[in-house]
Amino acid sequence: MSEPLIDGWGREIKSVRVSVTDRCNFRCRYCMPAEGLEWLPQPEVLSFEELARVVRLLAEMGVDEVRLTGGEPLVRRELPTLVGMLAEIPGVDDLSLTTNGILLDRLSAPLVEAGLRRINVSLDSLSHVRFAEITRRDALDRVLAGLEEAERYPELRPIKVNCVAIRGFTEAEVPALAELARRKPYVVRFIEFMPLDADEAWRGDEVLSGGEIRALIEERWPLVEVPAKPSSTARRFRFEDGAGEVGFVNPVSEPFCSSCDRIRLTADGQLRTCLFSRREWDLKEPLRAGASDDDLRALIRWAVRHKELKHRINERGFVRASRSMSQIGG
Ligand code: SAM
């Protein structure tokens, strides 16, 4: 174990989001354009060996939480093989995956067998018409089937269901999603809409805040706050009558940058120290040019030293990130 990874503001980095592909089989309006986003050429994408090497180095520096994401991570071929490689790395205590769920019916079993222990499934609507409207794909039944399949594996807990909260759309979904949290062993989490959409159509007044959604839920079911880890992005609440839990991830209305312990690795091997970074640190080139572990560690430490203090979404002159969410890895 080497020295922990500490950024220039004194925050220790414990968590990495690893994007395994920029490709996706959905076209969610708040994330991707309807068409026209160019995929990375295949040789640009890090191999499993390269990804595992970076994760091993990070784990040696104290990063214990690894979340695989994308694009849609389940469209990356042989993903369970990568999960198996990462699950074996000493120090990786929490290995999870964020997915749109459409391939979970086929892949839950091999993923669990490979060592996956947690999943987050994105689900913005329980109505077929509105699901198709927001994702631009008619795939609700397959996502629900994927969730049912994941539920069969007690190893995969908690199952988190993530919903991006957009004013004018999500209000109508809140009762059904809250009921889902009461009926199923799922923690339903509402995530405030952030300016990371490829269409660059985000407007501040479209952010439906966690506070507003909480009030909508409490019209029917009172909630009680559950203490969360200081580094947690979500405020957690259980229903007062004990049936289920919901969470609110409020990066816009209640930024949690001061306790941010995350970095991100894009599918093409760029280290990002904030979702809203304008600058990336290239690991792919040194990885492929024969850099030693020490060289890579030094580069990672240097990047982390320059981690942004905070995002500036709510400030005048906010400048959008250099890439959109599906290209970064949410
Ligand atoms: N395809 C996978 C999925 O659907 O979960 C993983 C990648 S997706 C980019 C990761 C998460 O980012 C999803 O929960 C998605 O809803 C969220 N997301 C995408 N664009 C967003 C935005 N503009 N604001 C907030 N969350 C967003």
Short mmCIF file of C-alpha atoms and ligand atoms in Angstrom, two decimals:
data_model
loop_
_atom_site.label_atom_id
_atom_site.label_comp_id
_atom_site.label_asym_id
_atom_site.label_seq_id
_atom_site.Cartn_x
_atom_site.Cartn_y
_atom_site.Cartn_z
CA MET A 1 0.00 0.00 0.00
CA SER A 2 1.46 3.39 -0.92
CA GLU A 3 0.60 6.88 0.33
CA PRO A 4 -3.10 7.78 0.07
CA LEU A 5 -4.25 9.94 -2.82
CA ILE A 6 -4.95 13.41 -1.49
CA ASP A 7 -5.99 16.33 -3.64
CA GLY A 8 -4.81 19.91 -3.34
CA TRP A 9 -7.75 20.77 -1.05
CA GLY A 10 -7.10 17.92 1.40
CA ARG A 11 -9.77 15.50 0.14
CA GLU A 12 -8.78 11.85 0.01
CA ILE A 13 -9.72 10.03 -3.20
CA LYS A 14 -11.45 6.72 -2.44
CA SER A 15 -13.64 6.15 -5.46
CA VAL A 16 -13.20 5.80 -9.22
CA ARG A 17 -15.80 5.60 -11.98
CA VAL A 18 -14.40 3.62 -14.85
CA SER A 19 -16.03 4.02 -18.24
CA VAL A 20 -15.62 0.86 -20.30
CA THR A 21 -17.19 2.20 -23.48
CA ASP A 22 -18.67 5.43 -24.84
CA ARG A 23 -21.24 3.44 -26.84
CA CYS A 24 -24.82 3.19 -25.72
CA ASN A 25 -27.95 1.44 -26.98
CA PHE A 26 -30.24 4.18 -25.57
CA ARG A 27 -30.39 7.83 -26.56
CA CYS A 28 -31.66 9.48 -23.38
CA ARG A 29 -32.57 13.07 -24.10
CA TYR A 30 -30.75 14.44 -21.06
CA CYS A 31 -27.54 12.66 -22.06
CA MET A 32 -27.12 11.92 -25.79
CA PRO A 33 -28.24 13.44 -29.09
CA ALA A 34 -30.84 11.53 -31.14
CA GLU A 35 -28.09 10.72 -33.62
CA GLY A 36 -24.71 11.88 -34.79
CA LEU A 37 -22.47 11.30 -31.78
CA GLU A 38 -19.31 9.68 -33.11
CA TRP A 39 -18.03 6.64 -31.24
CA LEU A 40 -14.41 6.38 -30.24
CA PRO A 41 -12.41 4.30 -32.72
CA GLN A 42 -11.91 0.85 -31.16
CA PRO A 43 -8.11 1.11 -30.76
CA GLU A 44 -8.59 4.23 -28.63
CA VAL A 45 -10.52 2.30 -25.99
CA LEU A 46 -8.48 0.89 -23.12
CA SER A 47 -8.11 -2.88 -23.03
CA PHE A 48 -9.17 -4.89 -19.96
CA GLU A 49 -5.49 -5.29 -19.04
CA GLU A 50 -4.93 -1.53 -19.22
CA LEU A 51 -8.05 -0.82 -17.18
CA ALA A 52 -7.10 -3.39 -14.56
CA ARG A 53 -3.60 -1.97 -14.31
CA VAL A 54 -4.89 1.54 -13.59
CA VAL A 55 -7.38 0.19 -11.06
CA ARG A 56 -4.65 -1.83 -9.34
CA LEU A 57 -2.47 1.28 -9.03
CA LEU A 58 -5.40 3.28 -7.67
CA ALA A 59 -6.29 0.52 -5.20
CA GLU A 60 -2.70 0.57 -3.93
CA MET A 61 -3.20 4.27 -3.26
CA GLY A 62 -6.33 3.62 -1.20
CA VAL A 63 -9.13 3.76 -3.78
CA ASP A 64 -11.50 1.05 -2.56
CA GLU A 65 -14.66 1.77 -4.56
CA VAL A 66 -14.82 1.03 -8.28
CA ARG A 67 -17.91 1.64 -10.36
CA LEU A 68 -18.08 0.52 -13.99
CA THR A 69 -20.04 2.77 -16.27
CA GLY A 70 -20.24 4.12 -19.82
CA GLY A 71 -21.92 4.73 -22.35
CA GLU A 72 -23.69 1.47 -21.60
CA PRO A 73 -21.14 -0.81 -19.90
CA LEU A 74 -23.04 -3.99 -20.77
CA VAL A 75 -22.49 -3.44 -24.50
CA ARG A 76 -18.74 -3.90 -23.94
CA ARG A 77 -17.97 -7.46 -25.02
CA GLU A 78 -16.97 -9.94 -22.32
CA LEU A 79 -17.62 -7.46 -19.51
CA PRO A 80 -17.85 -10.25 -16.89
CA THR A 81 -14.19 -11.04 -17.67
CA LEU A 82 -13.21 -7.50 -16.67
CA VAL A 83 -15.39 -7.73 -13.55
CA GLY A 84 -13.54 -10.91 -12.59
CA MET A 85 -10.17 -9.20 -13.09
CA LEU A 86 -11.15 -6.18 -10.98
CA ALA A 87 -12.79 -8.26 -8.24
CA GLU A 88 -9.44 -9.96 -7.64
CA ILE A 89 -7.51 -6.74 -7.08
CA PRO A 90 -6.59 -6.40 -3.39
CA GLY A 91 -8.18 -3.31 -1.88
CA VAL A 92 -11.16 -3.16 -4.25
CA ASP A 93 -13.87 -3.64 -1.61
CA ASP A 94 -16.83 -2.22 -3.46
CA LEU A 95 -17.23 -3.14 -7.12
CA SER A 96 -20.42 -1.91 -8.75
CA LEU A 97 -21.95 -1.19 -12.13
CA THR A 98 -24.25 1.49 -13.51
CA THR A 99 -26.42 0.28 -16.38
CA ASN A 100 -29.60 1.06 -18.29
CA GLY A 101 -30.58 -2.53 -17.46
CA ILE A 102 -31.59 -3.68 -20.92
CA LEU A 103 -29.04 -6.52 -21.02
CA LEU A 104 -29.31 -7.53 -17.37
CA ASP A 105 -31.69 -10.37 -18.19
CA ARG A 106 -28.79 -12.13 -19.92
CA LEU A 107 -25.84 -10.80 -17.96
CA SER A 108 -26.85 -10.76 -14.29
CA ALA A 109 -25.74 -14.36 -13.72
CA PRO A 110 -22.26 -14.10 -15.29
CA LEU A 111 -21.67 -10.72 -13.65
CA VAL A 112 -22.52 -12.04 -10.19
CA GLU A 113 -20.41 -15.11 -10.81
CA ALA A 114 -17.49 -12.86 -11.78
CA GLY A 115 -17.76 -10.97 -8.49
CA LEU A 116 -20.13 -8.03 -9.06
CA ARG A 117 -21.82 -7.09 -5.80
CA ARG A 118 -23.84 -3.99 -6.51
CA ILE A 119 -25.74 -2.43 -9.41
CA ASN A 120 -27.42 0.85 -10.23
CA VAL A 121 -30.08 0.72 -12.90
CA SER A 122 -31.27 3.88 -14.63
CA LEU A 123 -35.04 4.12 -14.95
CA ASP A 124 -36.80 7.41 -15.59
CA SER A 125 -40.37 6.29 -16.16
CA LEU A 126 -42.65 3.35 -15.51
CA SER A 127 -44.96 4.28 -18.37
CA HIS A 128 -44.14 2.71 -21.73
CA VAL A 129 -44.92 5.85 -23.70
CA ARG A 130 -42.95 8.18 -21.44
CA PHE A 131 -40.03 5.75 -21.11
CA ALA A 132 -39.77 5.73 -24.93
CA GLU A 133 -40.08 9.51 -25.01
CA ILE A 134 -37.15 10.05 -22.63
CA THR A 135 -34.82 7.23 -23.76
CA ARG A 136 -35.87 7.27 -27.43
CA ARG A 137 -36.12 3.46 -27.16
CA ASP A 138 -39.17 1.26 -26.56
CA ALA A 139 -37.46 -0.90 -23.96
CA LEU A 140 -39.25 -0.57 -20.62
CA ASP A 141 -40.29 -4.22 -20.47
CA ARG A 142 -36.74 -5.42 -21.03
CA VAL A 143 -35.38 -3.11 -18.35
CA LEU A 144 -38.01 -4.36 -15.89
CA ALA A 145 -37.15 -7.95 -16.85
CA GLY A 146 -33.48 -7.10 -16.26
CA LEU A 147 -34.29 -5.75 -12.82
CA GLU A 148 -36.31 -8.88 -11.98
CA GLU A 149 -33.39 -11.03 -13.06
CA ALA A 150 -30.91 -9.00 -10.97
CA GLU A 151 -33.26 -9.33 -8.01
CA ARG A 152 -32.87 -13.12 -8.12
CA TYR A 153 -29.29 -12.76 -6.88
CA PRO A 154 -29.09 -11.84 -3.20
CA GLU A 155 -25.39 -11.10 -3.74
CA LEU A 156 -26.44 -8.01 -5.72
CA ARG A 157 -27.60 -5.65 -2.99
CA PRO A 158 -28.60 -2.94 -2.72
CA ILE A 159 -30.17 -2.59 -6.14
CA LYS A 160 -30.35 1.13 -6.79
CA VAL A 161 -32.71 2.58 -9.37
CA ASN A 162 -31.63 6.00 -10.63
CA CYS A 163 -34.02 8.53 -12.12
CA VAL A 164 -32.86 11.85 -13.59
CA ALA A 165 -35.25 14.48 -12.27
CA ILE A 166 -36.40 16.93 -14.93
CA ARG A 167 -39.02 19.57 -14.28
CA GLY A 168 -42.10 19.06 -16.43
CA PHE A 169 -41.39 15.36 -16.86
CA THR A 170 -40.51 13.66 -13.60
CA GLU A 171 -43.24 15.06 -11.32
CA ALA A 172 -45.74 12.65 -12.90
CA GLU A 173 -43.37 9.72 -12.36
CA VAL A 174 -42.75 10.31 -8.67
CA PRO A 175 -45.72 8.37 -7.21
CA ALA A 176 -45.06 5.24 -9.30
CA LEU A 177 -41.30 5.31 -8.61
CA ALA A 178 -41.89 5.82 -4.89
CA GLU A 179 -44.28 2.89 -4.93
CA LEU A 180 -41.60 0.83 -6.65
CA ALA A 181 -39.26 1.63 -3.75
CA ARG A 182 -41.93 0.42 -1.33
CA ARG A 183 -42.78 -2.75 -3.21
CA LYS A 184 -39.35 -3.95 -4.25
CA PRO A 185 -35.93 -4.30 -2.63
CA TYR A 186 -34.79 -1.28 -4.66
CA VAL A 187 -33.47 2.04 -3.40
CA VAL A 188 -34.99 4.54 -5.83
CA ARG A 189 -32.81 7.63 -6.18
CA PHE A 190 -33.69 10.88 -7.88
CA ILE A 191 -30.72 12.67 -9.45
CA GLU A 192 -30.93 16.32 -10.34
CA PHE A 193 -30.56 17.08 -14.03
CA MET A 194 -27.06 18.45 -14.71
CA PRO A 195 -25.68 20.41 -17.67
CA LEU A 196 -24.01 17.35 -19.20
CA ASP A 197 -26.43 16.69 -22.06
CA ALA A 198 -24.86 16.42 -25.51
CA ASP A 199 -27.60 18.64 -26.98
CA GLU A 200 -26.57 21.44 -24.59
CA ALA A 201 -30.24 22.15 -23.99
CA TRP A 202 -30.02 22.12 -20.14
CA ARG A 203 -31.54 25.12 -18.40
CA GLY A 204 -31.42 25.82 -14.69
CA ASP A 205 -35.21 26.01 -14.47
CA GLU A 206 -35.46 22.39 -15.69
CA VAL A 207 -33.75 21.10 -12.57
CA LEU A 208 -36.39 19.47 -10.38
CA SER A 209 -34.73 19.53 -6.98
CA GLY A 210 -34.56 16.66 -4.54
CA GLY A 211 -36.37 18.86 -2.02
CA GLU A 212 -39.32 19.30 -4.37
CA ILE A 213 -39.55 15.56 -5.07
CA ARG A 214 -39.32 14.77 -1.39
CA ALA A 215 -42.29 17.08 -0.76
CA LEU A 216 -44.26 15.31 -3.51
CA ILE A 217 -43.58 11.91 -1.91
CA GLU A 218 -44.42 13.17 1.56
CA GLU A 219 -47.87 14.21 0.38
CA ARG A 220 -48.61 10.46 0.54
CA TRP A 221 -45.92 8.81 2.60
CA PRO A 222 -43.93 10.57 5.35
CA LEU A 223 -40.18 10.04 5.15
CA VAL A 224 -37.48 9.79 7.81
CA GLU A 225 -33.87 10.69 7.04
CA VAL A 226 -31.34 7.87 7.38
CA PRO A 227 -27.75 8.87 8.22
CA ALA A 228 -25.45 8.53 5.20
CA LYS A 229 -21.64 8.25 4.94
CA PRO A 230 -20.03 11.72 4.79
CA SER A 231 -18.74 10.97 1.26
CA SER A 232 -22.17 9.79 0.10
CA THR A 233 -23.62 11.69 -2.83
CA ALA A 234 -27.17 10.85 -1.77
CA ARG A 235 -29.39 11.92 1.07
CA ARG A 236 -31.24 8.80 2.14
CA PHE A 237 -34.77 8.52 3.52
CA ARG A 238 -36.86 5.56 4.63
CA PHE A 239 -40.63 5.55 4.57
CA GLU A 240 -42.00 6.16 8.06
CA ASP A 241 -44.01 2.93 7.91
CA GLY A 242 -40.82 0.98 7.21
CA ALA A 243 -41.53 -0.11 3.63
CA GLY A 244 -38.52 0.81 1.49
CA GLU A 245 -36.04 3.62 0.97
CA VAL A 246 -35.56 6.53 -1.42
CA GLY A 247 -32.55 8.76 -2.02
CA PHE A 248 -31.87 12.19 -3.46
CA VAL A 249 -28.69 13.12 -5.26
CA ASN A 250 -28.75 16.90 -5.35
CA PRO A 251 -25.59 18.12 -7.08
CA VAL A 252 -27.25 21.36 -8.22
CA SER A 253 -29.38 22.41 -5.24
CA GLU A 254 -27.08 21.00 -2.52
CA PRO A 255 -23.60 20.53 -4.05
CA PHE A 256 -21.45 17.98 -2.21
CA CYS A 257 -18.10 18.94 -3.74
CA SER A 258 -16.47 19.55 -0.34
CA SER A 259 -16.71 15.84 0.45
CA CYS A 260 -16.10 14.60 -3.11
CA ASP A 261 -13.78 11.60 -3.06
CA ARG A 262 -14.15 10.63 -6.74
CA ILE A 263 -12.19 10.62 -9.94
CA ARG A 264 -13.13 9.24 -13.33
CA LEU A 265 -11.40 7.30 -16.07
CA THR A 266 -12.89 7.68 -19.54
CA ALA A 267 -13.06 4.78 -21.99
CA ASP A 268 -10.13 6.32 -23.91
CA GLY A 269 -7.94 6.47 -20.85
CA GLN A 270 -8.32 10.09 -19.77
CA LEU A 271 -8.33 10.77 -16.06
CA ARG A 272 -10.93 13.35 -15.02
CA THR A 273 -10.95 14.82 -11.55
CA CYS A 274 -14.46 16.30 -11.76
CA LEU A 275 -17.57 15.60 -13.84
CA PHE A 276 -17.28 19.18 -14.97
CA SER A 277 -13.55 19.16 -15.71
CA ARG A 278 -12.41 21.15 -18.72
CA ARG A 279 -9.08 19.41 -18.53
CA GLU A 280 -8.18 15.71 -18.75
CA TRP A 281 -5.00 13.84 -17.93
CA ASP A 282 -3.94 11.30 -20.52
CA LEU A 283 -3.05 7.88 -19.12
CA LYS A 284 -3.48 5.97 -22.38
CA GLU A 285 -0.39 7.31 -24.08
CA PRO A 286 1.97 6.55 -21.17
CA LEU A 287 0.26 3.18 -20.61
CA ARG A 288 1.03 2.28 -24.21
CA ALA A 289 4.50 3.83 -24.27
CA GLY A 290 5.88 1.58 -21.57
CA ALA A 291 5.47 3.84 -18.54
CA SER A 292 6.47 2.19 -15.26
CA ASP A 293 4.06 1.88 -12.34
CA ASP A 294 5.99 4.68 -10.64
CA ASP A 295 5.56 6.94 -13.68
CA LEU A 296 1.83 6.26 -13.73
CA ARG A 297 1.46 6.75 -10.00
CA ALA A 298 3.26 10.10 -10.25
CA LEU A 299 0.97 11.19 -13.09
CA ILE A 300 -2.16 10.16 -11.16
CA ARG A 301 -0.96 12.00 -8.05
CA TRP A 302 -0.21 15.11 -10.11
CA ALA A 303 -3.68 15.04 -11.68
CA VAL A 304 -5.36 14.55 -8.31
CA ARG A 305 -3.38 17.43 -6.81
CA HIS A 306 -5.12 19.62 -9.39
CA LYS A 307 -8.65 18.36 -8.67
CA GLU A 308 -11.18 21.17 -8.99
CA LEU A 309 -12.42 22.68 -5.73
CA LYS A 310 -16.04 22.50 -6.92
CA HIS A 311 -18.30 22.59 -9.92
CA ARG A 312 -19.62 26.03 -10.67
CA ILE A 313 -23.04 25.19 -12.10
CA ASN A 314 -24.74 27.82 -9.99
CA GLU A 315 -22.21 30.55 -10.68
CA ARG A 316 -22.27 33.21 -13.37
CA GLY A 317 -19.97 32.34 -16.23
CA PHE A 318 -20.26 28.56 -15.65
CA VAL A 319 -18.54 26.79 -18.54
CA ARG A 320 -19.77 23.33 -19.51
CA ALA A 321 -17.55 20.27 -19.27
CA SER A 322 -15.36 19.42 -22.22
CA ARG A 323 -17.46 16.30 -23.00
CA SER A 324 -21.02 15.14 -22.39
CA MET A 325 -22.09 12.51 -19.85
CA SER A 326 -22.03 9.41 -22.06
CA GLN A 327 -18.49 10.24 -23.20
CA ILE A 328 -17.27 10.89 -19.66
CA GLY A 329 -18.91 8.00 -17.83
CA GLY A 330 -21.61 8.98 -15.37
N1 SAM B 1 -25.77 3.62 -19.51
C1 SAM B 1 -25.63 3.52 -18.10
C2 SAM B 1 -26.89 3.98 -17.41
O1 SAM B 1 -27.86 4.28 -18.10
O2 SAM B 1 -26.92 4.00 -16.18
C3 SAM B 1 -24.42 4.20 -17.52
C4 SAM B 1 -24.01 5.52 -18.06
S1 SAM B 1 -25.14 6.83 -17.72
C5 SAM B 1 -24.28 8.18 -18.48
C6 SAM B 1 -24.90 7.06 -15.98
C7 SAM B 1 -25.92 7.88 -15.26
O3 SAM B 1 -25.81 9.21 -15.66
C8 SAM B 1 -27.35 7.45 -15.48
O4 SAM B 1 -27.99 7.23 -14.25
C9 SAM B 1 -27.93 8.65 -16.19
O5 SAM B 1 -29.28 8.76 -15.93
C10 SAM B 1 -27.09 9.77 -15.64
N2 SAM B 1 -27.11 11.00 -16.45
C11 SAM B 1 -26.86 11.11 -17.76
N3 SAM B 1 -26.98 12.40 -18.17
C12 SAM B 1 -27.30 13.10 -17.07
C13 SAM B 1 -27.55 14.49 -16.84
N4 SAM B 1 -27.51 15.39 -17.82
N5 SAM B 1 -27.84 14.87 -15.56
C14 SAM B 1 -27.91 13.96 -14.56
N6 SAM B 1 -27.67 12.65 -14.72
C15 SAM B 1 -27.38 12.22 -15.96
#
